[in-house]
Short mmCIF file of C-alpha atoms in Angstrom, two decimals:
data_model
loop_
_atom_site.label_atom_id
_atom_site.label_comp_id
_atom_site.label_asym_id
_atom_site.label_seq_id
_atom_site.Cartn_x
_atom_site.Cartn_y
_atom_site.Cartn_z
CA MET A 1 121.64 131.07 92.87
CA ALA A 2 118.28 129.33 92.69
CA ASN A 3 115.19 131.47 92.25
CA ALA A 4 111.46 130.91 91.76
CA VAL A 5 111.94 130.41 88.04
CA ASN A 6 114.78 127.94 87.84
CA ALA A 7 114.18 126.00 91.09
CA PRO A 8 111.53 123.66 89.61
CA VAL A 9 113.82 122.93 86.66
CA ILE A 10 116.73 122.11 88.96
CA VAL A 11 114.60 119.83 91.12
CA GLN A 12 113.03 118.02 88.17
CA ARG A 13 116.37 117.53 86.44
CA SER A 14 118.05 116.19 89.57
CA PHE A 15 115.00 114.03 90.27
CA LEU A 16 115.31 112.43 86.82
CA HIS A 17 119.05 111.94 87.30
CA GLY A 18 118.34 110.37 90.66
CA LEU A 19 115.81 107.96 89.14
CA ALA A 20 118.24 106.98 86.39
CA GLU A 21 121.11 106.35 88.81
CA ASN A 22 119.18 104.19 91.27
CA THR A 23 118.40 100.54 90.79
CA SER A 24 114.82 99.56 90.13
CA ALA A 25 115.11 96.16 91.79
CA PHE A 26 111.40 95.51 91.36
CA ALA A 27 111.88 95.60 87.59
CA LEU A 28 114.55 92.88 87.76
CA ALA A 29 112.44 90.60 89.93
CA GLY A 30 109.08 90.73 88.21
CA ARG A 31 107.10 91.88 85.22
CA VAL A 32 106.53 95.60 84.72
CA THR A 33 103.48 96.76 82.80
CA THR A 34 102.44 100.29 82.02
CA GLY A 35 99.07 101.67 81.07
CA ALA A 36 96.05 103.50 82.30
CA GLY A 37 95.37 103.89 86.02
CA GLY A 38 92.36 102.64 87.89
CA THR A 39 91.89 98.97 87.24
CA LEU A 40 94.14 96.60 85.31
CA LYS A 41 92.74 93.24 84.30
CA ILE A 42 95.08 90.24 84.27
CA SER A 43 93.52 87.17 82.83
CA GLY A 44 94.64 83.58 82.58
CA ARG A 45 93.17 80.51 81.03
CA SER A 46 93.12 76.75 81.43
CA ILE A 47 92.98 75.63 77.84
CA GLY A 48 92.92 72.04 76.64
CA GLY A 49 95.88 69.76 77.30
CA LEU A 50 98.19 68.06 74.85
CA ALA A 51 96.99 68.38 71.25
CA ALA A 52 94.96 65.46 69.94
CA THR A 53 95.59 63.90 66.54
CA LEU A 54 92.70 64.55 64.18
CA ALA A 55 92.13 61.53 61.94
CA LYS A 56 91.49 62.17 58.24
CA THR A 57 88.19 60.38 58.55
CA ALA A 58 87.03 62.30 61.63
CA SER A 59 84.01 64.55 61.30
CA THR A 60 83.79 65.75 64.91
CA LEU A 61 86.20 66.73 67.67
CA ALA A 62 85.22 67.14 71.30
CA ALA A 63 86.06 70.55 72.71
CA THR A 64 88.58 70.63 75.52
CA ASP A 65 87.67 72.51 78.67
CA ILE A 66 88.42 76.17 78.85
CA ALA A 67 88.22 78.22 82.04
CA ASN A 68 89.00 81.89 82.42
CA PHE A 69 90.16 83.60 85.58
CA GLU A 70 90.56 87.35 85.65
CA ALA A 71 92.19 89.46 88.36
CA ASP A 72 91.40 93.16 88.81
CA VAL A 73 94.34 95.16 90.05
CA THR A 74 93.54 98.63 91.35
CA THR A 75 96.39 101.11 91.25
CA SER A 76 97.11 103.47 94.14
CA HIS A 77 98.21 107.08 93.96
CA LYS A 78 101.31 107.28 96.14
CA VAL A 79 102.74 110.59 97.32
CA ILE A 80 105.77 111.76 99.25
CA LYS A 81 105.44 115.35 100.48
CA HIS A 82 108.33 117.26 101.98
CA THR A 83 108.10 120.82 103.30
CA VAL A 84 111.23 122.91 103.74
CA ASN A 85 111.84 126.36 105.17
CA ASN A 86 112.89 128.62 102.29
CA LYS A 87 115.94 129.69 104.26
CA MET A 88 117.27 126.17 103.75
CA LEU A 89 117.01 126.39 99.99
CA THR A 90 119.07 129.32 98.92
CA THR A 91 121.49 127.42 96.70
CA GLU A 92 121.17 125.29 93.60
CA MET A 93 122.80 122.47 95.53
CA GLY A 94 119.97 122.52 98.03
CA PHE A 95 117.38 122.03 95.30
CA GLU A 96 119.50 119.42 93.54
CA GLY A 97 119.92 117.50 96.78
CA ALA A 98 116.19 117.55 97.40
CA GLY A 99 115.48 116.24 93.88
CA VAL A 100 117.95 113.38 94.18
CA GLU A 101 116.68 112.44 97.63
CA LEU A 102 113.07 112.39 96.49
CA ALA A 103 114.00 110.19 93.52
CA ASN A 104 115.71 107.79 95.89
CA LYS A 105 112.70 107.66 98.21
CA VAL A 106 110.28 107.12 95.31
CA LEU A 107 112.29 104.15 94.09
CA VAL A 108 112.59 102.74 97.59
CA SER A 109 108.78 103.04 97.84
CA LEU A 110 108.20 101.33 94.49
CA ASN A 111 110.61 98.54 95.49
CA LYS A 112 109.01 98.20 98.89
CA ASP A 113 105.51 98.10 97.40
CA TYR A 114 106.62 95.12 95.31
CA PHE A 115 108.88 93.18 97.68
CA ASP A 116 106.56 93.54 100.68
CA PHE A 117 103.81 92.19 98.41
CA LEU A 118 106.14 89.32 97.45
CA GLU A 119 106.83 88.57 101.12
CA GLY A 120 103.09 88.39 101.73
CA LEU A 121 102.55 85.74 99.04
CA PHE A 122 103.30 82.89 101.47
CA ALA A 123 100.20 83.86 103.40
CA ALA A 124 98.12 85.36 100.56
CA PRO A 125 95.12 83.32 99.39
CA HIS A 126 95.59 81.76 95.97
CA PRO A 127 93.21 83.35 93.42
CA ARG A 128 92.20 79.84 92.34
CA ALA A 129 91.84 78.33 95.83
CA GLY A 130 88.92 75.92 95.96
CA ALA A 131 87.84 72.34 95.48
CA GLY A 132 86.47 72.58 91.93
CA ALA A 133 87.88 71.90 88.49
CA PHE A 134 90.52 74.45 87.38
CA GLN A 135 91.24 75.26 91.03
CA VAL A 136 94.26 74.41 93.19
CA GLY A 137 92.70 73.10 96.41
CA VAL A 138 90.89 74.46 99.43
CA GLY A 139 92.76 77.02 101.54
CA MET A 140 95.79 77.11 99.26
CA LYS A 141 98.13 80.09 99.33
CA TYR A 142 99.80 81.64 96.30
CA ILE A 143 103.10 79.99 97.23
CA ASP A 144 102.38 76.64 98.79
CA THR A 145 102.93 72.91 98.73
CA GLY A 146 100.39 70.52 97.23
CA LEU A 147 98.86 72.84 94.63
CA ALA A 148 96.46 70.78 92.53
CA PHE A 149 96.35 70.45 88.77
CA LEU A 150 93.56 68.72 86.83
CA GLN A 151 91.64 68.68 90.10
CA GLY A 152 88.82 66.15 89.99
CA GLU A 153 89.79 65.00 86.48
CA ALA A 154 91.77 62.13 85.03
CA GLY A 155 95.50 62.62 85.58
CA ALA A 156 95.00 64.83 88.67
CA GLY A 157 98.01 65.53 90.83
CA THR A 158 99.66 68.10 93.04
CA GLN A 159 102.87 70.10 92.83
CA ASP A 160 104.85 72.55 94.95
CA ASN A 161 105.97 76.08 94.25
CA MET A 162 107.31 76.33 97.76
CA ILE A 163 110.42 74.79 99.22
CA THR A 164 111.26 74.72 102.92
CA SER A 165 115.01 74.98 102.99
CA ALA A 166 117.40 77.76 103.89
CA PHE A 167 119.30 79.06 100.86
CA SER A 168 122.13 76.85 99.60
CA GLU A 169 123.44 75.62 96.27
CA VAL A 170 121.52 72.36 96.60
CA ALA A 171 118.35 74.16 97.70
CA LEU A 172 118.57 76.44 94.66
CA ASP A 173 118.99 73.42 92.42
CA ALA A 174 115.91 71.83 94.00
CA ALA A 175 113.93 75.05 93.40
CA ILE A 176 115.03 75.10 89.74
CA GLN A 177 113.86 71.50 89.41
CA LEU A 178 110.45 72.47 90.80
CA LEU A 179 110.26 75.24 88.21
CA ASN A 180 111.40 72.97 85.36
CA LYS A 181 108.82 70.34 86.30
CA TYR A 182 105.95 72.79 86.83
CA ARG A 183 102.72 71.86 85.07
CA ASP A 184 99.87 74.07 84.01
CA ASP A 185 96.34 73.45 85.24
CA ARG A 186 95.80 70.97 82.40
CA GLY A 187 98.77 68.90 83.57
CA VAL A 188 101.07 69.90 80.73
CA PRO A 189 104.71 70.47 81.81
CA LEU A 190 105.74 74.06 81.07
CA HIS A 191 109.54 73.55 81.18
CA LEU A 192 109.94 76.91 82.88
CA GLY A 193 113.46 78.19 83.40
CA THR A 194 115.17 75.52 81.33
CA THR A 195 116.78 78.16 79.12
CA GLY A 196 117.69 80.59 81.88
CA GLY A 197 116.47 84.12 82.48
CA LEU A 198 115.86 83.50 86.19
CA THR A 199 116.07 86.05 88.97
CA LEU A 200 117.07 85.07 92.47
CA VAL A 201 115.85 87.28 95.33
CA VAL A 202 117.57 86.78 98.68
CA GLY A 203 117.98 88.59 101.97
CA PRO A 204 121.28 90.23 102.96
CA LYS A 205 122.33 87.19 105.02
CA ASN A 206 122.35 85.10 101.81
CA ARG A 207 123.87 87.74 99.50
CA LYS A 208 127.43 86.41 99.59
CA LEU A 209 126.45 82.78 99.13
CA ALA A 210 124.00 83.66 96.34
CA GLY A 211 126.77 85.52 94.49
CA GLU A 212 129.16 82.60 94.87
CA VAL A 213 126.62 79.96 93.88
CA THR A 214 125.46 81.81 90.77
CA GLY A 215 128.76 83.41 89.75
CA SER A 216 131.35 80.68 90.21
CA THR A 217 132.57 78.71 87.22
CA LEU A 218 132.75 75.54 89.30
CA SER A 219 130.18 73.99 91.59
CA GLY A 220 131.02 74.38 95.29
CA ALA A 221 130.03 70.88 96.26
CA ASP A 222 132.05 68.77 93.85
CA MET A 223 134.05 71.24 91.75
CA ALA A 224 132.21 70.15 88.60
CA THR A 225 130.75 72.62 86.09
CA ASN A 226 128.39 75.05 87.77
CA THR A 227 125.17 74.38 85.86
CA LEU A 228 123.29 77.04 87.85
CA LYS A 229 125.40 79.92 86.56
CA PRO A 230 123.90 80.20 83.06
CA LEU A 231 120.36 79.96 84.42
CA ILE A 232 120.45 82.85 86.90
CA GLN A 233 120.34 86.20 85.14
CA ASN A 234 120.09 88.47 88.18
CA VAL A 235 120.55 88.29 91.92
CA VAL A 236 118.50 90.85 93.81
CA VAL A 237 119.08 91.51 97.50
CA TRP A 238 116.17 92.70 99.58
CA ASN A 239 115.75 93.31 103.31
CA TRP A 240 112.78 91.14 104.23
CA THR A 241 110.72 92.50 107.11
CA THR A 242 109.26 89.39 108.74
CA ASP A 243 111.67 86.54 107.90
CA GLU A 244 115.23 87.05 106.71
CA ASP A 245 115.44 83.40 105.59
CA ASP A 246 112.98 83.92 102.71
CA TRP A 247 114.21 83.62 99.14
CA PHE A 248 112.53 83.48 95.74
CA LEU A 249 113.30 82.19 92.28
CA ILE A 250 111.39 84.04 89.57
CA ASP A 251 111.20 83.34 85.86
CA ALA A 252 111.78 86.90 84.64
CA ASN A 253 110.59 86.01 81.14
CA GLY A 254 107.08 85.15 82.21
CA SER A 255 106.75 86.21 85.81
CA PRO A 256 103.25 85.79 87.28
CA VAL A 257 103.97 88.70 89.64
CA GLY A 258 104.99 92.24 88.88
CA THR A 259 104.22 95.93 89.08
CA HIS A 260 101.74 97.91 87.01
CA ILE A 261 102.73 101.56 86.65
CA ALA A 262 99.92 103.87 85.62
CA ALA A 263 101.76 107.15 86.24
CA ALA A 264 105.54 107.26 86.23
CA PRO A 265 107.26 108.99 89.15
CA SER A 266 107.29 112.77 88.89
CA VAL A 267 108.11 115.70 91.14
CA SER A 268 106.74 119.21 91.58
CA ILE A 269 107.53 122.11 93.91
CA ASN A 270 105.16 124.78 95.19
CA SER A 271 105.49 127.70 97.54
CA SER A 272 103.31 127.81 100.66
CA ASP A 273 100.54 130.43 100.92
CA ASP A 274 102.62 132.57 103.26
CA GLY A 275 105.69 132.26 101.03
CA LEU A 276 107.82 130.96 103.90
CA PHE A 277 108.02 127.32 102.89
CA THR A 278 108.51 125.19 99.81
CA HIS A 279 106.52 122.01 99.29
CA PHE A 280 108.21 119.21 97.35
CA VAL A 281 105.77 116.59 96.10
CA ALA A 282 106.91 113.37 94.46
CA GLU A 283 104.17 111.07 93.23
CA TYR A 284 103.44 107.96 91.20
CA GLU A 285 100.50 105.66 90.56
CA ALA A 286 101.16 101.93 90.62
CA ALA A 287 100.25 98.58 92.14
CA PRO A 288 101.92 95.20 92.45
CA PHE A 289 99.97 92.30 91.02
CA LYS A 290 99.75 88.53 91.00
CA ALA A 291 98.29 86.66 88.04
CA PRO A 292 95.56 84.06 88.68
CA TYR A 293 98.01 81.38 87.50
CA GLU A 294 101.13 81.06 89.64
CA TYR A 295 103.41 79.56 86.99
CA GLY A 296 106.92 81.01 87.16
CA ILE A 297 107.65 81.62 90.83
CA ILE A 298 109.15 79.41 93.53
CA GLY A 299 109.48 80.65 97.08
CA SER A 300 111.27 79.32 100.14
CA ASP A 301 109.62 79.81 103.48
CA VAL A 302 110.31 77.93 106.66
CA ALA A 303 107.20 78.79 108.69
CA MET B 1 124.80 30.86 89.68
CA GLY B 2 128.02 32.04 91.22
CA GLY B 3 126.84 30.86 94.65
CA LYS B 4 130.00 28.97 95.44
CA ASP B 5 132.01 32.20 95.22
CA GLN B 6 129.88 34.00 97.77
CA ASP B 7 132.24 33.71 100.69
CA GLN B 8 135.45 34.45 98.87
CA GLY B 9 135.57 38.17 99.60
CA GLN B 10 137.91 40.17 97.37
CA GLU B 11 138.35 37.25 95.00
CA ARG B 12 134.59 37.14 94.43
CA GLU B 13 134.44 40.85 93.50
CA GLN B 14 137.09 40.36 90.88
CA SER B 15 135.58 37.21 89.42
CA GLY B 16 132.48 38.85 87.95
CA ALA B 17 130.29 36.37 89.77
CA PHE B 18 126.79 37.32 90.88
CA LYS B 19 123.76 35.84 92.54
CA LEU B 20 120.33 36.01 90.94
CA PRO B 21 117.45 37.17 93.16
CA SER B 22 115.31 34.56 94.85
CA LYS B 23 111.78 33.76 93.70
CA ALA B 24 110.45 35.57 96.76
CA ALA B 25 112.42 38.72 95.83
CA LEU B 26 111.10 38.59 92.26
CA LYS B 27 107.56 38.19 93.55
CA ALA B 28 107.99 41.19 95.87
CA ALA B 29 109.30 43.26 92.95
CA ALA B 30 106.30 42.30 90.81
CA ASP B 31 103.96 43.23 93.67
CA ARG B 32 105.57 46.63 93.98
CA LYS B 33 104.99 47.23 90.27
CA THR B 34 101.33 46.27 90.62
CA ASN B 35 100.71 48.39 93.69
CA ARG B 36 102.53 51.52 92.67
CA ASP B 37 102.68 53.48 89.44
CA ALA B 38 106.40 53.58 88.73
CA ARG B 39 105.96 55.09 85.30
CA GLY B 40 105.31 58.61 86.50
CA ASP B 41 108.07 60.81 87.81
CA GLU B 42 107.38 60.88 91.51
CA SER B 43 110.32 63.03 92.52
CA ARG B 44 109.37 65.94 94.78
CA PRO B 45 112.47 68.08 95.30
CA GLY B 46 112.83 69.19 98.88
CA ARG B 47 110.44 66.63 100.33
CA VAL B 48 111.27 63.83 102.73
CA VAL B 49 110.64 60.54 100.95
CA GLY B 50 107.93 58.55 102.71
CA LEU B 51 106.88 61.29 105.14
CA ASP B 52 103.11 61.71 105.44
CA TYR B 53 102.67 65.37 104.52
CA ALA B 54 99.02 65.32 105.55
CA MET B 55 100.34 64.98 109.11
CA TRP B 56 103.70 66.68 109.01
CA ALA B 57 105.55 69.68 107.62
CA SER B 58 109.28 69.49 107.07
CA ALA B 59 112.23 71.82 106.73
CA VAL B 60 115.62 70.89 105.35
CA VAL B 61 119.15 71.71 106.47
CA ASP B 62 121.65 71.20 103.65
CA LEU B 63 124.77 69.51 105.05
CA SER B 64 126.92 69.79 101.90
CA SER B 65 130.55 70.83 102.41
CA PRO B 66 130.25 70.65 106.22
CA GLU B 67 133.76 72.03 106.79
CA LYS B 68 133.11 75.17 104.79
CA ASN B 69 129.53 75.62 105.96
CA ARG B 70 129.90 74.75 109.64
CA THR B 71 128.62 78.08 110.94
CA LYS B 72 125.81 78.23 108.36
CA ILE B 73 124.64 74.75 109.30
CA ALA B 74 124.71 75.65 112.99
CA SER B 75 122.77 78.82 112.23
CA HIS B 76 120.13 76.94 110.20
CA ARG B 77 119.69 74.38 112.98
CA ARG B 78 119.29 77.13 115.53
CA ARG B 79 116.70 78.92 113.36
CA LEU B 80 114.67 75.73 112.91
CA ALA B 81 114.80 74.94 116.61
CA ASP B 82 113.62 78.50 117.32
CA LYS B 83 110.76 78.01 114.86
CA GLY B 84 109.53 74.92 116.70
CA TYR B 85 110.92 72.15 114.50
CA THR B 86 112.33 68.87 115.84
CA LEU B 87 115.10 66.88 114.16
CA LEU B 88 113.78 63.82 112.32
CA GLU B 89 115.91 60.98 113.66
CA GLY B 90 117.19 58.09 111.56
CA GLU B 91 118.41 58.40 108.00
CA PRO B 92 115.62 60.13 106.08
CA VAL B 93 116.09 60.58 102.35
CA ILE B 94 115.39 64.12 101.13
CA ASP B 95 114.65 64.38 97.44
CA SER B 96 117.40 66.24 95.51
CA PHE B 97 119.48 66.84 98.66
CA PRO B 98 122.43 64.41 98.62
CA LEU B 99 123.46 65.22 102.17
CA ALA B 100 120.89 66.84 104.42
CA GLU B 101 118.83 66.48 107.55
CA ALA B 102 115.11 67.01 107.96
CA TRP B 103 113.35 68.81 110.76
CA ILE B 104 109.62 68.40 111.22
CA LYS B 105 106.60 69.78 113.04
CA PRO B 106 102.94 68.69 112.96
CA ARG B 107 101.16 70.13 109.93
CA SER B 108 98.42 71.63 112.11
CA GLU B 109 101.10 73.58 113.97
CA TRP B 110 102.74 74.63 110.70
CA LEU B 111 99.42 75.96 109.40
CA ALA B 112 98.90 77.91 112.62
CA ASP B 113 102.42 79.33 112.36
CA ARG B 114 101.74 80.43 108.80
CA GLU B 115 98.66 82.32 109.98
CA GLN B 116 100.81 83.77 112.72
CA ARG B 117 103.13 85.11 110.05
CA ASN B 118 100.14 86.67 108.32
CA ALA B 119 99.34 88.44 111.58
CA LYS B 120 102.96 89.56 111.82
CA ILE B 121 102.75 91.09 108.34
CA ALA B 122 99.47 92.81 109.22
CA GLU B 123 101.08 94.27 112.33
CA ALA B 124 104.17 95.43 110.39
CA GLN B 125 101.87 97.04 107.84
CA ARG B 126 99.88 98.76 110.58
CA ARG B 127 103.04 100.13 112.17
CA GLY B 128 104.32 101.36 108.81
CA TYR B 129 107.29 98.98 108.53
CA MET B 130 105.75 97.37 105.49
CA SER B 131 103.95 98.90 102.53
CA ASP B 132 100.15 98.78 102.47
CA THR B 133 100.56 96.49 99.45
CA ALA B 134 101.87 93.62 101.64
CA MET B 135 98.38 92.19 102.04
CA LEU B 136 96.88 93.60 98.86
CA LYS B 137 93.91 91.63 97.57
CA GLN B 138 92.57 91.54 94.05
CA LYS B 139 89.06 90.91 92.75
CA ILE B 140 89.02 87.56 91.01
CA ASP B 141 86.39 86.62 88.45
CA GLY B 142 86.27 82.97 87.45
CA PRO B 143 84.03 80.03 86.69
CA TYR B 144 82.88 79.97 90.33
CA GLY B 145 81.94 83.66 90.54
CA THR B 146 83.72 86.58 92.12
CA HIS B 147 85.87 86.62 95.23
CA TYR B 148 88.87 88.49 96.66
CA ALA B 149 92.31 86.92 96.97
#
């Protein structure tokens, strides 16, 4: 029988079990950082280009341009409060159930914080939007077509981190090519994703096809070797809210998007003043973030 | 060279004969080289080759394995039609898609639809269907000062 002494222990233990047993999808599909709450600073730099050869007779070397962009991410304190009549909590199972359920809801919240943020990236302003050097073009979104590199300088060009095709094997291959070809702001190809470690995020309607495309030994189109299989490390399925056709390819090794956790999920229980009710409070402090440099993510959106 | 074999059909294919390009064709090839930088890799996966993207936005329907994907293809076409795209007639080439069709809409309309989606997200956030992080903005410090994005 649960009592005032052992109830918190039961709830906390089952809460931890619940956290351990549930999937933290957000951790598979982006970077996770931990640290102090308040404000996290994510910086990025545009440094030089390809290295220049320094002649033995040289006595000077011109400095290459360096620009710094820094994003401030402010964490939020998120809380789930549940109040239950004490009559409902007379058994250990009742407390255990409450702990597991709260753990599940906390993880759903953390996932939703991240994936809803991801879904918003098609319409979110790019941190480096603008017409100047080191910027990506006026009015550009974080995931867009025609993102500039070396803007206003010799060798300037544009590139896409957005593709406008429903999910298919060929579309995934095209997205991987975009990632492989992606250049930094100085125009240097980054060769992202060439050695694998990619995460594919799709909606439920594309779950089966995504599993087939990334898990089969042979390619569906021509029965040749499936070259996509070794590149995709994880497939994450997420219920998109505003467009079920969306899908993302994320370089898990160096993702520009992720979640900063300042306070890990925890749970506490307290009795109400009148002693008739029990308050369960699960809380965490976190925030999703996007780095000023978008290298490492490709999204598909058919607006 | 090999001109006399031109009309001999199957026999010509087996003979190894060929016809060198005309002077006009060589001149046209040289002009192309002068007018366009062929050294760089111009491939743009997912884009319709030759389409003016300042004017248009495109979406692609992959037509690979049509027998197996018949319902998927029909569904994709329906979705694009619902989203206001029109099939691009002819035989457009879509970079990295061996067998596909392109659907297009004016870029101005596409930009408006993207803003519309932003409004949809804001509404979903307001109603509590989406987390309040969906439109989260960060303070950005850079060479051009501070702004929110």
